[in-house]
PDB file of C-alpha atoms in Angstrom:
ATOM      1  CA  MET A 187       0.000   0.000   0.000  1.00 46.00           C
ATOM      2  CA  LEU A 188       1.288   3.467  -0.805  1.00 52.00           C
ATOM      3  CA  THR A 189       1.047   4.892   2.680  1.00 47.00           C
ATOM      4  CA  ARG A 190       1.743   8.394   3.840  1.00 46.00           C
ATOM      5  CA  THR A 191       5.154   9.048   5.395  1.00 47.00           C
ATOM      6  CA  GLY A 192       6.132  11.670   7.917  1.00 47.00           C
ATOM      7  CA  ASN A 193       7.521  13.950   5.194  1.00 50.00           C
ATOM      8  CA  THR A 194       4.631  13.426   2.805  1.00 49.00           C
ATOM      9  CA  PRO A 195       2.315  16.435   2.685  1.00 49.00           C
ATOM     10  CA  ARG A 196      -1.410  15.932   2.632  1.00 48.00           C
ATOM     11  CA  PRO A 197      -3.354  17.266  -0.369  1.00 42.00           C
ATOM     12  CA  GLY A 198      -3.035  21.019  -0.352  1.00 43.00           C
ATOM     13  CA  GLY A 199       0.233  20.878   1.602  1.00 46.00           C
ATOM     14  CA  THR A 200       3.545  22.299   0.455  1.00 53.00           C
ATOM     15  CA  LEU A 201       6.009  19.678  -0.675  1.00 63.00           C
ATOM     16  CA  ARG A 202       8.413  22.239  -2.068  1.00 55.00           C
ATOM     17  CA  SER A 203       8.871  24.029   1.249  1.00 54.00           C
ATOM     18  CA  SER A 204       9.483  20.814   3.185  1.00 56.00           C
ATOM     19  CA  ARG A 205      13.016  20.177   4.399  1.00 75.00           C
ATOM     20  CA  MET A 206      13.944  17.216   2.254  1.00 76.00           C
ATOM     21  CA  SER A 207      16.331  16.368  -0.551  1.00 82.00           C
ATOM     22  CA  GLY A 208      15.451  16.466  -4.222  1.00 80.00           C
ATOM     23  CA  GLU A 209      15.443  12.672  -4.298  1.00 87.00           C
ATOM     24  CA  GLU A 210      12.992  12.545  -1.392  1.00 88.00           C
ATOM     25  CA  ARG A 211      10.710  14.987  -3.185  1.00 89.00           C
ATOM     26  CA  ARG A 212      10.954  12.898  -6.323  1.00 93.00           C
ATOM     27  CA  GLU A 213       9.982   9.712  -4.482  1.00 94.00           C
ATOM     28  CA  ILE A 214       6.990  11.394  -2.867  1.00 93.00           C
ATOM     29  CA  ILE A 215       5.764  12.798  -6.177  1.00 96.00           C
ATOM     30  CA  VAL A 216       6.034   9.321  -7.701  1.00 97.00           C
ATOM     31  CA  ARG A 217       3.883   7.887  -4.890  1.00 95.00           C
ATOM     32  CA  ILE A 218       1.296  10.613  -5.313  1.00 96.00           C
ATOM     33  CA  ALA A 219       1.332  10.195  -9.095  1.00 97.00           C
ATOM     34  CA  ALA A 220       0.934   6.426  -8.734  1.00 96.00           C
ATOM     35  CA  CYS A 221      -2.294   6.950  -6.799  1.00 94.00           C
ATOM     36  CA  GLU A 222      -3.603   9.403  -9.383  1.00 96.00           C
ATOM     37  CA  PHE A 223      -2.633   7.237 -12.364  1.00 97.00           C
ATOM     38  CA  SER A 224      -4.158   4.176 -10.691  1.00 94.00           C
ATOM     39  CA  THR A 225      -7.631   5.653 -11.022  1.00 92.00           C
ATOM     40  CA  GLY A 226      -7.288   8.154 -13.868  1.00 95.00           C
ATOM     41  CA  GLY A 227      -5.009   6.201 -16.169  1.00 97.00           C
ATOM     42  CA  TYR A 228      -2.101   7.538 -18.195  1.00 98.00           C
ATOM     43  CA  HIS A 229      -4.108   9.621 -20.650  1.00 97.00           C
ATOM     44  CA  GLY A 230      -6.779  10.681 -18.163  1.00 97.00           C
ATOM     45  CA  THR A 231      -4.454  12.023 -15.462  1.00 98.00           C
ATOM     46  CA  THR A 232      -2.850  15.434 -15.831  1.00 98.00           C
ATOM     47  CA  THR A 233       0.386  16.605 -14.277  1.00 98.00           C
ATOM     48  CA  GLU A 234      -1.598  19.603 -13.061  1.00 97.00           C
ATOM     49  CA  ARG A 235      -3.783  17.286 -10.971  1.00 97.00           C
ATOM     50  CA  ILE A 236      -0.720  15.496  -9.586  1.00 97.00           C
ATOM     51  CA  ALA A 237       0.936  18.814  -8.729  1.00 96.00           C
ATOM     52  CA  ARG A 238      -2.204  20.056  -7.007  1.00 95.00           C
ATOM     53  CA  ARG A 239      -2.420  16.931  -4.847  1.00 93.00           C
ATOM     54  CA  ALA A 240       1.268  17.313  -3.968  1.00 91.00           C
ATOM     55  CA  GLY A 241       0.807  20.983  -3.103  1.00 90.00           C
ATOM     56  CA  ILE A 242       3.347  22.161  -5.683  1.00 91.00           C
ATOM     57  CA  SER A 243       3.284  23.943  -9.031  1.00 93.00           C
ATOM     58  CA  GLN A 244       3.104  22.061 -12.310  1.00 95.00           C
ATOM     59  CA  PRO A 245       6.447  23.548 -13.494  1.00 95.00           C
ATOM     60  CA  TYR A 246       8.084  22.077 -10.385  1.00 94.00           C
ATOM     61  CA  VAL A 247       6.959  18.603 -11.457  1.00 96.00           C
ATOM     62  CA  PHE A 248       8.802  19.146 -14.726  1.00 96.00           C
ATOM     63  CA  ARG A 249      11.955  20.135 -12.852  1.00 95.00           C
ATOM     64  CA  LEU A 250      12.071  16.551 -11.580  1.00 95.00           C
ATOM     65  CA  PHE A 251      10.635  14.735 -14.610  1.00 97.00           C
ATOM     66  CA  PRO A 252      11.056  15.800 -18.260  1.00 97.00           C
ATOM     67  CA  ASP A 253       7.460  14.900 -19.140  1.00 98.00           C
ATOM     68  CA  LYS A 254       4.391  12.985 -17.985  1.00 98.00           C
ATOM     69  CA  LYS A 255       5.587   9.772 -19.604  1.00 98.00           C
ATOM     70  CA  ALA A 256       8.802   9.811 -17.566  1.00 98.00           C
ATOM     71  CA  LEU A 257       6.720  10.188 -14.403  1.00 99.00           C
ATOM     72  CA  PHE A 258       4.425   7.344 -15.460  1.00 99.00           C
ATOM     73  CA  LEU A 259       7.417   5.102 -16.134  1.00 99.00           C
ATOM     74  CA  ALA A 260       8.725   5.879 -12.649  1.00 98.00           C
ATOM     75  CA  CYS A 261       5.333   4.773 -11.319  1.00 98.00           C
ATOM     76  CA  ALA A 262       5.670   1.546 -13.307  1.00 98.00           C
ATOM     77  CA  ASP A 263       8.999   0.887 -11.605  1.00 98.00           C
ATOM     78  CA  LEU A 264       7.401   1.537  -8.228  1.00 96.00           C
ATOM     79  CA  CYS A 265       4.556  -0.869  -8.986  1.00 95.00           C
ATOM     80  CA  PHE A 266       6.785  -3.794  -9.897  1.00 96.00           C
ATOM     81  CA  GLU A 267       9.190  -3.043  -7.042  1.00 96.00           C
ATOM     82  CA  ARG A 268       6.285  -3.279  -4.595  1.00 93.00           C
ATOM     83  CA  LEU A 269       5.074  -6.532  -6.134  1.00 94.00           C
ATOM     84  CA  ALA A 270       8.565  -8.048  -6.046  1.00 95.00           C
ATOM     85  CA  ALA A 271       9.128  -6.967  -2.441  1.00 94.00           C
ATOM     86  CA  ALA A 272       5.773  -8.406  -1.369  1.00 92.00           C
ATOM     87  CA  PHE A 273       6.549 -11.754  -3.005  1.00 95.00           C
ATOM     88  CA  GLU A 274      10.041 -11.890  -1.507  1.00 96.00           C
ATOM     89  CA  ASN A 275       8.757 -11.122   1.980  1.00 95.00           C
ATOM     90  CA  ALA A 276       5.982 -13.694   1.708  1.00 94.00           C
ATOM     91  CA  ALA A 277       8.400 -16.440   0.678  1.00 96.00           C
ATOM     92  CA  ASP A 278      10.908 -15.704   3.427  1.00 95.00           C
ATOM     93  CA  GLY A 279      12.088 -18.994   4.909  1.00 95.00           C
ATOM     94  CA  LEU A 280      10.170 -21.083   2.362  1.00 96.00           C
ATOM     95  CA  GLU A 281      11.180 -22.962  -0.773  1.00 95.00           C
ATOM     96  CA  GLY A 282       9.503 -24.547  -3.783  1.00 97.00           C
ATOM     97  CA  ARG A 283       5.719 -24.814  -3.932  1.00 97.00           C
ATOM     98  CA  PRO A 284       5.162 -23.568  -0.351  1.00 97.00           C
ATOM     99  CA  ALA A 285       6.989 -20.364  -1.327  1.00 98.00           C
ATOM    100  CA  LEU A 286       4.797 -19.978  -4.415  1.00 97.00           C
ATOM    101  CA  THR A 287       1.666 -20.601  -2.357  1.00 94.00           C
ATOM    102  CA  ALA A 288       2.724 -17.877   0.081  1.00 95.00           C
ATOM    103  CA  MET A 289       3.312 -15.485  -2.822  1.00 95.00           C
ATOM    104  CA  ARG A 290      -0.148 -16.217  -4.183  1.00 90.00           C
ATOM    105  CA  ALA A 291      -1.719 -15.461  -0.809  1.00 87.00           C
ATOM    106  CA  THR A 292       0.175 -12.192  -0.361  1.00 86.00           C
ATOM    107  CA  HIS A 293      -0.806 -11.044  -3.864  1.00 82.00           C
ATOM    108  CA  GLN A 294      -4.442 -11.075  -2.802  1.00 73.00           C
ATOM    109  CA  THR A 295      -3.584  -9.119   0.342  1.00 72.00           C
ATOM    110  CA  LEU A 296      -1.557  -6.586  -1.628  1.00 72.00           C
ATOM    111  CA  THR A 297      -4.186  -6.027  -4.286  1.00 60.00           C
ATOM    112  CA  ALA A 298      -6.824  -5.522  -1.617  1.00 57.00           C
ATOM    113  CA  ASP A 299      -5.003  -2.241  -0.939  1.00 61.00           C
ATOM    114  CA  HIS A 300      -6.389  -1.295  -4.345  1.00 72.00           C
ATOM    115  CA  CYS A 301      -3.721   1.209  -5.447  1.00 84.00           C
ATOM    116  CA  ILE A 302      -1.146  -1.283  -6.734  1.00 87.00           C
ATOM    117  CA  LEU A 303      -3.987  -3.384  -8.149  1.00 82.00           C
ATOM    118  CA  LEU A 304      -5.377  -0.535 -10.215  1.00 89.00           C
ATOM    119  CA  LEU A 305      -1.978   0.856 -11.175  1.00 95.00           C
ATOM    120  CA  GLU A 306      -0.841  -2.502 -12.531  1.00 95.00           C
ATOM    121  CA  LEU A 307      -3.930  -2.690 -14.733  1.00 95.00           C
ATOM    122  CA  GLN A 308      -3.392   0.882 -15.940  1.00 97.00           C
ATOM    123  CA  LEU A 309       0.161  -0.011 -16.972  1.00 98.00           C
ATOM    124  CA  TYR A 310      -1.129  -2.691 -19.318  1.00 98.00           C
ATOM    125  CA  VAL A 311      -3.830  -0.424 -20.741  1.00 97.00           C
ATOM    126  CA  ALA A 312      -1.312   2.334 -21.483  1.00 98.00           C
ATOM    127  CA  SER A 313       1.094  -0.183 -23.031  1.00 98.00           C
ATOM    128  CA  ALA A 314      -1.398  -0.945 -25.791  1.00 98.00           C
ATOM    129  CA  ALA A 315      -0.988   2.541 -27.274  1.00 97.00           C
ATOM    130  CA  GLU A 316       2.439   3.635 -26.028  1.00 98.00           C
ATOM    131  CA  PRO A 317       5.442   1.588 -27.278  1.00 98.00           C
ATOM    132  CA  ASP A 318       7.848   3.198 -24.790  1.00 98.00           C
ATOM    133  CA  ILE A 319       5.627   2.205 -21.898  1.00 98.00           C
ATOM    134  CA  ALA A 320       5.112  -1.273 -23.342  1.00 99.00           C
ATOM    135  CA  ARG A 321       8.866  -1.859 -23.555  1.00 99.00           C
ATOM    136  CA  LEU A 322       9.486  -0.927 -19.940  1.00 98.00           C
ATOM    137  CA  VAL A 323       6.466  -2.823 -18.601  1.00 98.00           C
ATOM    138  CA  ASN A 324       7.447  -5.911 -20.593  1.00 98.00           C
ATOM    139  CA  ASP A 325      10.964  -5.716 -19.173  1.00 99.00           C
ATOM    140  CA  ARG A 326       9.786  -5.266 -15.584  1.00 98.00           C
ATOM    141  CA  ARG A 327       7.182  -7.996 -15.913  1.00 98.00           C
ATOM    142  CA  THR A 328       9.820 -10.377 -17.288  1.00 98.00           C
ATOM    143  CA  ARG A 329      12.171  -9.551 -14.418  1.00 98.00           C
ATOM    144  CA  LEU A 330       9.394 -10.187 -11.915  1.00 98.00           C
ATOM    145  CA  ARG A 331       8.670 -13.573 -13.437  1.00 98.00           C
ATOM    146  CA  ASP A 332      12.360 -14.465 -13.399  1.00 98.00           C
ATOM    147  CA  ARG A 333      12.639 -13.480  -9.733  1.00 97.00           C
ATOM    148  CA  VAL A 334       9.644 -15.606  -8.782  1.00 98.00           C
ATOM    149  CA  GLN A 335      11.004 -18.601 -10.660  1.00 97.00           C
ATOM    150  CA  ALA A 336      14.513 -18.193  -9.252  1.00 97.00           C
ATOM    151  CA  ARG A 337      13.140 -17.830  -5.737  1.00 96.00           C
ATOM    152  CA  THR A 338      10.796 -20.824  -5.873  1.00 97.00           C
ATOM    153  CA  GLY A 339      12.568 -23.122  -8.339  1.00 97.00           C
ATOM    154  CA  VAL A 340       9.255 -24.460  -9.639  1.00 97.00           C
ATOM    155  CA  PRO A 341       8.745 -25.424 -13.327  1.00 97.00           C
ATOM    156  CA  ASP A 342       7.786 -22.885 -16.013  1.00 97.00           C
ATOM    157  CA  GLU A 343       4.219 -24.176 -16.137  1.00 98.00           C
ATOM    158  CA  GLU A 344       3.641 -23.459 -12.456  1.00 98.00           C
ATOM    159  CA  VAL A 345       5.113 -19.982 -12.699  1.00 98.00           C
ATOM    160  CA  SER A 346       2.881 -19.230 -15.696  1.00 98.00           C
ATOM    161  CA  ASP A 347      -0.136 -20.541 -13.795  1.00 97.00           C
ATOM    162  CA  PHE A 348       0.785 -18.345 -10.819  1.00 96.00           C
ATOM    163  CA  PHE A 349       0.850 -15.171 -12.913  1.00 96.00           C
ATOM    164  CA  ALA A 350      -2.262 -16.129 -14.878  1.00 95.00           C
ATOM    165  CA  THR A 351      -4.194 -16.722 -11.663  1.00 92.00           C
ATOM    166  CA  SER A 352      -2.830 -13.522 -10.133  1.00 91.00           C
ATOM    167  CA  MET A 353      -4.037 -11.487 -13.102  1.00 92.00           C
ATOM    168  CA  TYR A 354      -7.453 -13.140 -12.956  1.00 91.00           C
ATOM    169  CA  VAL A 355      -7.729 -12.317  -9.250  1.00 86.00           C
ATOM    170  CA  THR A 356      -6.576  -8.749  -9.936  1.00 86.00           C
ATOM    171  CA  THR A 357      -9.375  -8.387 -12.482  1.00 88.00           C
ATOM    172  CA  LEU A 358     -12.005  -9.715 -10.063  1.00 86.00           C
ATOM    173  CA  LEU A 359     -10.812  -7.355  -7.345  1.00 81.00           C
ATOM    174  CA  ALA A 360     -10.839  -4.378  -9.711  1.00 83.00           C
ATOM    175  CA  LEU A 361     -14.415  -5.248 -10.659  1.00 85.00           C
ATOM    176  CA  GLY A 362     -15.391  -5.641  -7.018  1.00 82.00           C
ATOM    177  CA  VAL A 363     -16.821  -9.111  -7.626  1.00 86.00           C
ATOM    178  CA  PRO A 364     -18.297 -10.348  -4.309  1.00 82.00           C
ATOM    179  CA  ALA A 365     -17.061 -13.574  -2.750  1.00 77.00           C
ATOM    180  CA  PRO A 366     -20.317 -15.543  -3.328  1.00 82.00           C
ATOM    181  CA  SER A 367     -19.904 -15.149  -7.105  1.00 90.00           C
ATOM    182  CA  ARG A 368     -19.082 -18.309  -9.014  1.00 93.00           C
ATOM    183  CA  LEU A 369     -16.256 -16.359 -10.656  1.00 93.00           C
ATOM    184  CA  TRP A 370     -14.334 -17.102  -7.453  1.00 88.00           C
ATOM    185  CA  ALA A 371     -14.961 -20.846  -7.777  1.00 88.00           C
ATOM    186  CA  GLY A 372     -11.892 -22.852  -6.809  1.00 82.00           C
ATOM    187  CA  MET A 373     -10.158 -19.828  -5.261  1.00 80.00           C
ATOM    188  CA  LYS A 374     -10.113 -18.166  -1.876  1.00 73.00           C
ATOM    189  CA  PRO A 375     -11.151 -14.517  -2.162  1.00 73.00           C
ATOM    190  CA  PRO A 376      -9.710 -11.906   0.224  1.00 69.00           C
ATOM    191  CA  ALA A 377     -11.482 -11.580   3.559  1.00 63.00           C
ATOM    192  CA  ALA A 378     -12.591  -8.066   2.604  1.00 60.00           C
ATOM    193  CA  LEU A 379     -12.902  -6.722  -0.913  1.00 57.00           C
ATOM    194  CA  PRO A 380     -11.906  -3.089  -1.532  1.00 53.00           C
ATOM    195  CA  GLU A 381     -14.855  -0.724  -1.609  1.00 54.00           C
ATOM    196  CA  GLY A 382     -15.491   1.422  -4.660  1.00 49.00           C
ATOM    197  CA  ARG A 383     -12.970   2.124  -7.388  1.00 47.00           C
ATOM    198  CA  ARG A 384     -10.884   4.769  -5.673  1.00 51.00           C
ATOM    199  CA  CYS A 385      -7.384   4.373  -4.380  1.00 56.00           C
ATOM    200  CA  GLY A 386      -7.473   4.456  -0.600  1.00 53.00           C
ATOM    201  CA  CYS A 387      -3.915   5.637   0.008  1.00 58.00           C
ATOM    202  CA  ASP A 388      -3.525   8.190   2.793  1.00 45.00           C
ATOM    203  CA  ILE A 389      -1.226  10.577   0.963  1.00 39.00           C
TER     204      ILE A 389
END
């Protein structure tokens, strides 16, 4: 979940006046942008909206990122980093199929936070029309698969099944499909589905 940190201003705050390094400001803007892109998409989210939520001017955003695409690509990196970290943490101390099972369970917990869930879907949507985005997302997705396989040591077929199931679950969660639905047949839905379609991050 993209949670608020001590240095992260609330909407309407002043990020620029905060005592932090340029890299810290950059990281915070990426987190804020990730939440905005997760619901508005690449083409539907403006840098003006992101700047307003961060409490800074739009020109200041472009001091840190050359254009909106560069900011979106940074959000893509954040998304896959969070997924990889969640899988690694879940598999700590486990090997083989038990490690993969733990990763599958934590994916449902992670996507229940809604922001990473929606952002991941938006990355694939944007990739259909933007070759630069598609190249980076394909690279990061491939790296994530390789990390899961290297960590678990299970065959290709099981890794493919893991990612296929994860994407199916992500879709059901994005749609808000209730647990009694037969679309969940054979799977264990999260204890609580996210409400609505908005990112719930406290930024």
